[in-house]
Short mmCIF file of C-alpha atoms in Angstrom, two decimals:
data_model
loop_
_atom_site.label_atom_id
_atom_site.label_comp_id
_atom_site.label_asym_id
_atom_site.label_seq_id
_atom_site.Cartn_x
_atom_site.Cartn_y
_atom_site.Cartn_z
CA MET Y 242 57.95 0.85 -6.17
CA ALA Y 243 60.33 1.43 -8.86
CA SER Y 244 63.79 -0.34 -8.55
CA GLY Y 245 66.77 1.37 -7.54
CA CYS Y 246 68.66 0.45 -10.75
CA ILE Y 247 67.76 0.91 -14.19
CA GLY Y 248 67.53 -2.38 -15.16
CA GLY Y 249 66.15 -4.16 -12.25
CA GLY Y 250 62.82 -4.65 -10.17
CA GLY Y 251 59.20 -4.04 -11.58
CA THR Y 252 56.62 -6.81 -12.00
CA SER Y 253 56.78 -9.69 -14.09
CA THR Y 254 57.42 -9.38 -17.68
CA SER Y 255 56.32 -12.79 -18.84
CA SER Y 256 54.02 -10.90 -21.22
CA ALA Y 257 56.53 -8.03 -22.26
CA THR Y 258 55.81 -6.66 -25.61
CA GLN Y 259 58.85 -7.22 -27.79
CA SER Y 260 59.55 -5.91 -31.60
CA SER Y 261 61.34 -7.90 -34.05
CA SER Y 262 64.19 -6.69 -36.35
CA ALA Y 263 61.81 -7.36 -39.10
CA ALA Y 264 59.99 -3.93 -38.00
CA TYR Y 265 62.86 -1.88 -39.31
CA SER Y 266 62.73 -1.76 -43.29
CA GLY Y 267 65.09 1.07 -43.67
CA THR Y 268 62.94 3.71 -42.66
CA ILE Y 269 63.11 5.27 -39.20
CA THR Y 270 59.44 5.94 -38.07
CA ILE Y 271 59.75 8.50 -35.25
CA TYR Y 272 56.61 8.79 -32.69
CA THR Y 273 56.25 12.31 -31.37
CA GLY Y 274 53.30 13.58 -30.13
CA GLY Y 275 50.18 16.21 -30.65
CA THR Y 276 50.79 19.06 -33.16
CA SER Y 277 50.30 21.64 -30.54
CA GLY Y 278 53.17 20.55 -28.29
CA VAL Y 279 56.96 20.27 -28.74
CA TYR Y 280 57.52 16.59 -29.35
CA PHE Y 281 55.91 16.94 -33.01
CA PRO Y 282 57.77 19.90 -34.34
CA LEU Y 283 61.02 18.70 -32.84
CA GLY Y 284 60.76 15.08 -34.11
CA SER Y 285 59.85 16.64 -37.64
CA LYS Y 286 62.87 18.71 -37.74
CA TYR Y 287 65.01 15.72 -36.64
CA ALA Y 288 63.59 13.71 -39.23
CA GLU Y 289 63.95 16.06 -41.68
CA ILE Y 290 67.82 16.29 -40.73
CA LEU Y 291 68.17 12.66 -40.73
CA ASN Y 292 67.10 12.52 -44.28
CA LYS Y 293 69.43 15.22 -45.52
CA ASN Y 294 72.09 13.28 -43.95
CA GLY Y 295 71.29 9.98 -45.61
CA ILE Y 296 68.90 7.97 -43.05
CA LYS Y 297 65.49 7.36 -44.30
CA ALA Y 298 63.09 8.95 -41.44
CA LYS Y 299 59.57 10.17 -40.85
CA ALA Y 300 57.96 11.60 -37.98
CA VAL Y 301 54.27 11.10 -37.16
CA THR Y 302 51.91 12.52 -34.70
CA SER Y 303 51.11 10.46 -31.68
CA GLY Y 304 49.65 10.21 -27.98
CA ALA Y 305 52.92 11.21 -26.57
CA SER Y 306 54.98 9.25 -24.00
CA VAL Y 307 52.73 6.08 -23.10
CA THR Y 308 52.02 5.64 -26.77
CA ASN Y 309 55.36 6.14 -27.72
CA ALA Y 310 56.83 3.50 -25.52
CA LYS Y 311 54.17 0.75 -26.48
CA ALA Y 312 54.95 1.53 -30.30
CA ILE Y 313 58.71 0.90 -29.88
CA GLY Y 314 57.53 -2.48 -28.04
CA GLU Y 315 54.99 -3.33 -30.86
CA GLY Y 316 57.65 -2.47 -33.39
CA LYS Y 317 55.60 0.37 -34.88
CA ALA Y 318 58.08 2.89 -34.06
CA GLN Y 319 61.88 2.42 -34.55
CA ALA Y 320 62.30 5.94 -32.58
CA ALA Y 321 60.32 8.19 -30.22
CA ILE Y 322 60.53 11.29 -27.92
CA LEU Y 323 59.08 10.53 -24.53
CA GLN Y 324 59.42 11.43 -20.77
CA ASN Y 325 62.27 9.66 -19.00
CA ASP Y 326 60.07 8.86 -16.23
CA ILE Y 327 57.63 6.86 -18.81
CA ALA Y 328 60.43 5.23 -20.38
CA TYR Y 329 61.63 3.95 -16.97
CA TYR Y 330 58.12 2.47 -16.20
CA ALA Y 331 58.11 0.99 -19.61
CA TYR Y 332 61.41 -0.69 -19.28
CA ASN Y 333 60.70 -1.97 -15.69
CA GLY Y 334 56.98 -2.96 -16.42
CA LEU Y 335 55.80 -0.47 -13.53
CA TYR Y 336 52.48 1.45 -13.39
CA MET Y 337 50.80 1.68 -16.75
CA PHE Y 338 53.01 -0.94 -17.98
CA GLU Y 339 52.57 -3.46 -15.32
CA GLY Y 340 52.61 -6.88 -17.02
CA GLN Y 341 53.78 -5.34 -20.50
CA ALA Y 342 57.10 -4.03 -20.11
CA VAL Y 343 58.74 -2.77 -23.01
CA LYS Y 344 62.21 -4.62 -22.71
CA ASN Y 345 63.43 -3.62 -26.31
CA ILE Y 346 63.37 0.21 -25.61
CA ARG Y 347 66.82 1.95 -25.57
CA GLY Y 348 68.12 5.60 -24.69
CA VAL Y 349 69.64 7.86 -27.27
CA ALA Y 350 69.91 11.06 -25.39
CA ALA Y 351 68.22 13.30 -22.82
CA LEU Y 352 66.82 16.30 -24.33
CA TYR Y 353 65.05 18.96 -22.29
CA PRO Y 354 63.34 19.48 -18.87
CA GLU Y 355 59.85 18.97 -18.53
CA THR Y 356 59.15 20.61 -15.14
CA VAL Y 357 57.23 19.48 -12.23
CA GLN Y 358 55.08 22.30 -11.14
CA PHE Y 359 52.85 22.52 -7.96
CA VAL Y 360 51.19 25.59 -8.87
CA VAL Y 361 48.98 27.70 -6.61
CA ARG Y 362 47.64 31.08 -6.52
CA ALA Y 363 49.88 33.92 -5.71
CA ASP Y 364 47.65 35.01 -2.74
CA SER Y 365 47.30 31.71 -1.27
CA ASP Y 366 48.71 30.70 2.37
CA ILE Y 367 50.19 27.52 0.94
CA LYS Y 368 54.00 27.97 0.94
CA SER Y 369 55.55 24.60 0.88
CA LEU Y 370 54.51 21.14 -0.04
CA GLN Y 371 53.75 20.45 3.73
CA ASP Y 372 51.25 22.89 3.46
CA LEU Y 373 49.10 21.11 0.94
CA LYS Y 374 48.11 18.94 4.13
CA GLY Y 375 44.15 18.79 3.97
CA LYS Y 376 44.10 20.93 0.64
CA LYS Y 377 42.14 20.04 -2.43
CA VAL Y 378 44.98 19.35 -5.42
CA ALA Y 379 44.24 18.51 -8.89
CA ILE Y 380 47.05 15.53 -9.59
CA GLY Y 381 46.71 15.17 -13.26
CA ALA Y 382 44.58 13.02 -15.48
CA ALA Y 383 43.91 9.58 -14.12
CA GLY Y 384 46.48 7.06 -15.43
CA SER Y 385 48.96 9.91 -16.35
CA GLY Y 386 52.69 10.21 -15.71
CA THR Y 387 51.74 13.61 -13.82
CA ALA Y 388 49.42 11.44 -11.44
CA VAL Y 389 52.19 9.12 -10.58
CA ALA Y 390 54.80 11.92 -10.31
CA ALA Y 391 52.36 13.84 -7.83
CA GLU Y 392 51.97 10.59 -5.76
CA GLN Y 393 55.87 10.05 -5.63
CA ILE Y 394 56.70 13.57 -4.65
CA LEU Y 395 53.65 14.02 -1.96
CA LYS Y 396 54.72 10.75 -0.31
CA ALA Y 397 58.18 11.96 -0.03
CA ALA Y 398 56.95 15.05 1.27
CA GLY Y 399 54.46 13.16 3.83
CA VAL Y 400 51.17 14.63 2.64
CA TRP Y 401 49.94 12.30 -0.06
CA ASP Y 402 47.35 10.47 2.33
CA SER Y 403 46.11 13.78 3.56
CA ILE Y 404 45.19 15.83 0.48
CA GLN Y 405 42.02 15.78 -1.45
CA LYS Y 406 42.82 14.32 -4.80
CA VAL Y 407 41.03 15.68 -8.18
CA ASN Y 408 41.93 14.16 -11.44
CA GLN Y 409 41.99 16.92 -13.80
CA LYS Y 410 44.21 17.59 -17.29
CA PHE Y 411 46.37 20.82 -17.07
CA SER Y 412 43.78 23.13 -18.82
CA GLU Y 413 41.15 21.99 -16.40
CA ALA Y 414 43.15 22.33 -13.45
CA ALA Y 415 44.28 25.89 -14.44
CA GLN Y 416 40.76 27.06 -14.60
CA SER Y 417 39.72 25.34 -11.44
CA LEU Y 418 42.67 27.03 -9.67
CA LYS Y 419 41.70 30.28 -11.18
CA VAL Y 420 37.94 30.18 -9.84
CA GLY Y 421 38.96 28.65 -6.60
CA GLN Y 422 37.67 25.09 -6.86
CA ILE Y 423 41.00 23.63 -6.04
CA ASP Y 424 44.12 24.97 -4.05
CA ALA Y 425 46.87 23.53 -6.18
CA ALA Y 426 47.44 22.03 -9.33
CA VAL Y 427 50.18 19.50 -10.30
CA ILE Y 428 51.45 19.98 -13.95
CA VAL Y 429 54.39 18.25 -15.61
CA SER Y 430 55.44 20.32 -18.89
CA GLY Y 431 57.71 22.71 -20.18
CA ALA Y 432 57.68 25.84 -18.10
CA PRO Y 433 56.23 28.20 -19.09
CA THR Y 434 53.14 26.11 -19.43
CA PRO Y 435 50.41 27.81 -21.80
CA ALA Y 436 47.52 26.70 -19.50
CA VAL Y 437 49.24 28.36 -16.66
CA ASN Y 438 50.27 31.36 -18.52
CA GLN Y 439 46.77 31.95 -19.67
CA ILE Y 440 45.26 32.37 -16.04
CA ALA Y 441 48.35 34.13 -14.69
CA VAL Y 442 47.53 37.15 -16.63
CA GLN Y 443 44.46 37.91 -14.29
CA THR Y 444 45.16 35.54 -11.58
CA PRO Y 445 48.79 35.61 -10.74
CA VAL Y 446 50.23 32.46 -9.48
CA ARG Y 447 53.44 30.72 -7.75
CA VAL Y 448 55.05 27.57 -7.92
CA LEU Y 449 56.06 25.66 -4.84
CA PRO Y 450 59.52 24.90 -4.22
CA ILE Y 451 60.86 21.15 -4.11
CA PRO Y 452 63.78 21.50 -1.72
CA ASP Y 453 66.91 19.24 -1.95
CA ASP Y 454 65.66 16.75 1.12
CA ILE Y 455 62.86 15.87 -1.12
CA LEU Y 456 64.80 15.33 -4.30
CA ASN Y 457 67.30 13.05 -2.40
CA LYS Y 458 64.50 11.11 -0.94
CA LEU Y 459 63.06 10.45 -4.50
CA HIS Y 460 66.50 9.28 -5.44
CA ASP Y 461 66.87 7.00 -2.61
CA GLN Y 462 63.58 5.53 -3.32
CA GLY Y 463 64.82 4.68 -6.86
CA TYR Y 464 63.14 7.38 -8.80
CA ILE Y 465 66.49 8.38 -10.74
CA PHE Y 466 64.73 10.05 -13.58
CA TYR Y 467 64.15 13.62 -11.59
CA VAL Y 468 66.63 16.17 -11.98
CA ARG Y 469 67.09 19.48 -10.32
CA GLN Y 470 65.60 22.59 -12.14
CA VAL Y 471 65.46 26.35 -10.92
CA LEU Y 472 62.55 28.28 -12.26
CA PRO Y 473 63.30 31.95 -12.90
CA LYS Y 474 61.19 34.50 -11.27
CA ASP Y 475 59.81 35.83 -14.40
CA THR Y 476 58.09 32.50 -15.53
CA TYR Y 477 54.99 33.16 -14.42
CA ASN Y 478 53.10 36.62 -13.41
CA GLY Y 479 52.97 36.35 -9.62
CA MET Y 480 56.51 34.68 -8.68
CA THR Y 481 58.78 37.05 -6.79
CA GLU Y 482 61.72 34.64 -6.56
CA ASP Y 483 63.46 32.08 -8.33
CA THR Y 484 62.14 28.51 -7.25
CA PRO Y 485 63.64 25.44 -7.06
CA THR Y 486 61.81 22.55 -8.55
CA VAL Y 487 62.42 19.21 -10.19
CA ALA Y 488 61.91 18.07 -13.75
CA VAL Y 489 61.91 14.92 -15.61
CA LYS Y 490 63.49 14.83 -19.03
CA ALA Y 491 62.26 14.48 -22.69
CA ILE Y 492 64.35 11.94 -24.18
CA LEU Y 493 65.02 10.28 -27.57
CA ALA Y 494 64.55 6.57 -27.53
CA VAL Y 495 65.18 3.67 -29.96
CA SER Y 496 64.28 0.19 -30.57
CA ALA Y 497 67.21 -2.31 -29.45
CA ASP Y 498 66.77 -4.02 -32.98
CA LEU Y 499 67.95 -0.96 -34.73
CA PRO Y 500 71.37 -1.56 -36.11
CA ASP Y 501 74.33 -0.31 -34.20
CA ASP Y 502 75.84 1.62 -37.05
CA VAL Y 503 72.36 3.44 -37.69
CA VAL Y 504 72.10 4.43 -34.03
CA TYR Y 505 75.58 5.69 -33.83
CA GLN Y 506 74.97 7.80 -37.19
CA MET Y 507 71.63 9.09 -35.62
CA THR Y 508 73.18 10.28 -32.26
CA LYS Y 509 76.13 11.65 -34.14
CA ILE Y 510 73.73 13.75 -36.48
CA LEU Y 511 71.59 14.95 -33.76
CA PHE Y 512 74.83 16.50 -31.86
CA ASP Y 513 76.38 17.88 -34.97
CA PRO Y 514 76.67 21.67 -34.13
CA ASN Y 515 74.93 22.82 -37.36
CA ASN Y 516 72.14 20.55 -36.75
CA LEU Y 517 71.75 21.50 -33.20
CA ALA Y 518 71.53 25.08 -34.39
CA GLU Y 519 68.65 24.09 -36.40
CA LEU Y 520 66.87 22.05 -33.71
CA HIS Y 521 67.29 24.92 -31.26
CA LYS Y 522 64.94 26.98 -33.66
CA VAL Y 523 61.98 24.67 -33.35
CA HIS Y 524 60.84 25.70 -29.75
CA ALA Y 525 62.09 27.56 -26.68
CA LYS Y 526 62.70 24.19 -24.76
CA THR Y 527 64.81 22.83 -27.55
CA LYS Y 528 67.57 25.40 -26.66
CA TYR Y 529 68.26 22.90 -23.85
CA ILE Y 530 69.37 19.99 -25.99
CA SER Y 531 73.16 19.77 -25.47
CA LEU Y 532 75.92 17.11 -25.36
CA ASP Y 533 76.65 18.46 -22.13
CA THR Y 534 73.67 17.25 -20.83
CA ALA Y 535 72.68 14.16 -23.08
CA LEU Y 536 73.05 11.62 -20.30
CA ASP Y 537 71.42 13.70 -17.36
CA GLY Y 538 68.32 11.74 -15.93
CA MET Y 539 68.78 8.78 -18.48
CA SER Y 540 66.60 6.22 -17.07
CA ILE Y 541 66.74 3.24 -19.50
CA PRO Y 542 69.87 1.30 -20.90
CA LEU Y 543 71.56 3.23 -23.91
CA HIS Y 544 71.54 1.42 -27.35
CA PRO Y 545 75.11 0.57 -28.14
CA GLY Y 546 75.45 2.66 -31.27
CA ALA Y 547 74.78 5.76 -28.88
CA ILE Y 548 77.39 4.35 -26.29
CA LYS Y 549 80.03 4.03 -29.17
CA PHE Y 550 79.49 7.88 -30.09
CA TYR Y 551 79.59 9.22 -26.44
CA GLU Y 552 82.75 7.29 -25.72
CA GLU Y 553 84.30 8.56 -28.89
CA LYS Y 554 83.46 12.15 -27.47
CA GLY Y 555 85.35 11.02 -24.09
CA ILE Y 556 82.09 11.03 -22.42
CA LYS Y 557 82.04 8.40 -19.64
CA VAL Y 558 78.98 6.21 -19.95
CA PRO Y 559 77.90 4.73 -16.43
CA ASP Y 560 77.73 1.10 -16.22
CA LYS Y 561 74.19 1.32 -15.07
CA LEU Y 562 73.22 2.72 -18.67
CA LYS Y 563 75.17 -0.11 -20.74
CA PRO Y 564 72.55 -3.01 -21.93
#
C-alpha cells in the first residue's frame, strides 16, 4: 500500500539507488520515451529551448517512466519526463521499485494529464465499474503502471477480486476488445489514444465513469497522484456524453544533485510565455502545460530551485512538497 504522505511509507530503502553530484558535468541529459509518443518530442523541444537560453541539454529516447526514474537514481539522467504515479512509487520504494527506492528524484512541474480509461464497446451492457464483476478485463502489461492503476481503482470499486484478469499492452487490448475476446480494456494514456481510435472507427466504444466517491477513496488510501478529468463526448466514436474519469500527470523531474540555480533557471525557462507557446505546438497534449496547474498531482518533493521559482511567482508550495 502507498503511504498517505509523499515522503513516507514504502518498503525498506536500504539498497536505494542514489546518484552522485559527479554525474552532472554541466550538460542536462533528459530521458524521455519512444519516438512515437509525447515524451520524446516534448523533451527534445525543451532541450532545444534550454540550449537557446544558455543551459546545455540533450534529450534521449528511453523506455519511458520506470526506466526514466531508474536513470535518475543511477545518475544517467539529470532530468526526465515520467508519470506522477511512477515517480511516487520510485521515491517511496513501492511496486516495481521495492527495495530500490530512488530517493534523489525531485519534482519540477506537472505537465499534462494521462487519462485512466476503462474502455468498453458502445453496445456493451457494462455501464459502471461495478458492472465489471465477473467480466474479462485487460489490465495492462504485467508489471506496468497501468496494471497497478487498474488494481488500485478496481479494489476501490470492490470488484478487483471478481474480474478475470488479462495482461495485454494497449494495442493488443484494443484488438481483443474489437473482436470480443475481452469485455473491457484499461488504458492509461493521453486521450484520445491512437490504439482506441483505430478500432472505434468500426467498433464504437465508451469509457466508464469513475465517480467522486472512488476518487475520494483513492486519495484517502494515499494515492494522491490521481486527478479529476472529464473526457468530452467527442473523444471517441461511440461516446454520447461527457464522462468523468481520473488521470495521472506527466511530470518533469530532476536529480536532487542538480544545483539550485540550474533548476531555478530550468523552471523559469519552462514557464516563460514564449517558450510555452513553442512547447504547446509539439503535440495536442502539451497545450495543457500551464503554470496554473504546475503543482496539480505533484507526487514527490520539489527541487529547491523549483520551489524558489514558484514562491517568487506567488504560488504557495504545500509543506508536503518541500524536501
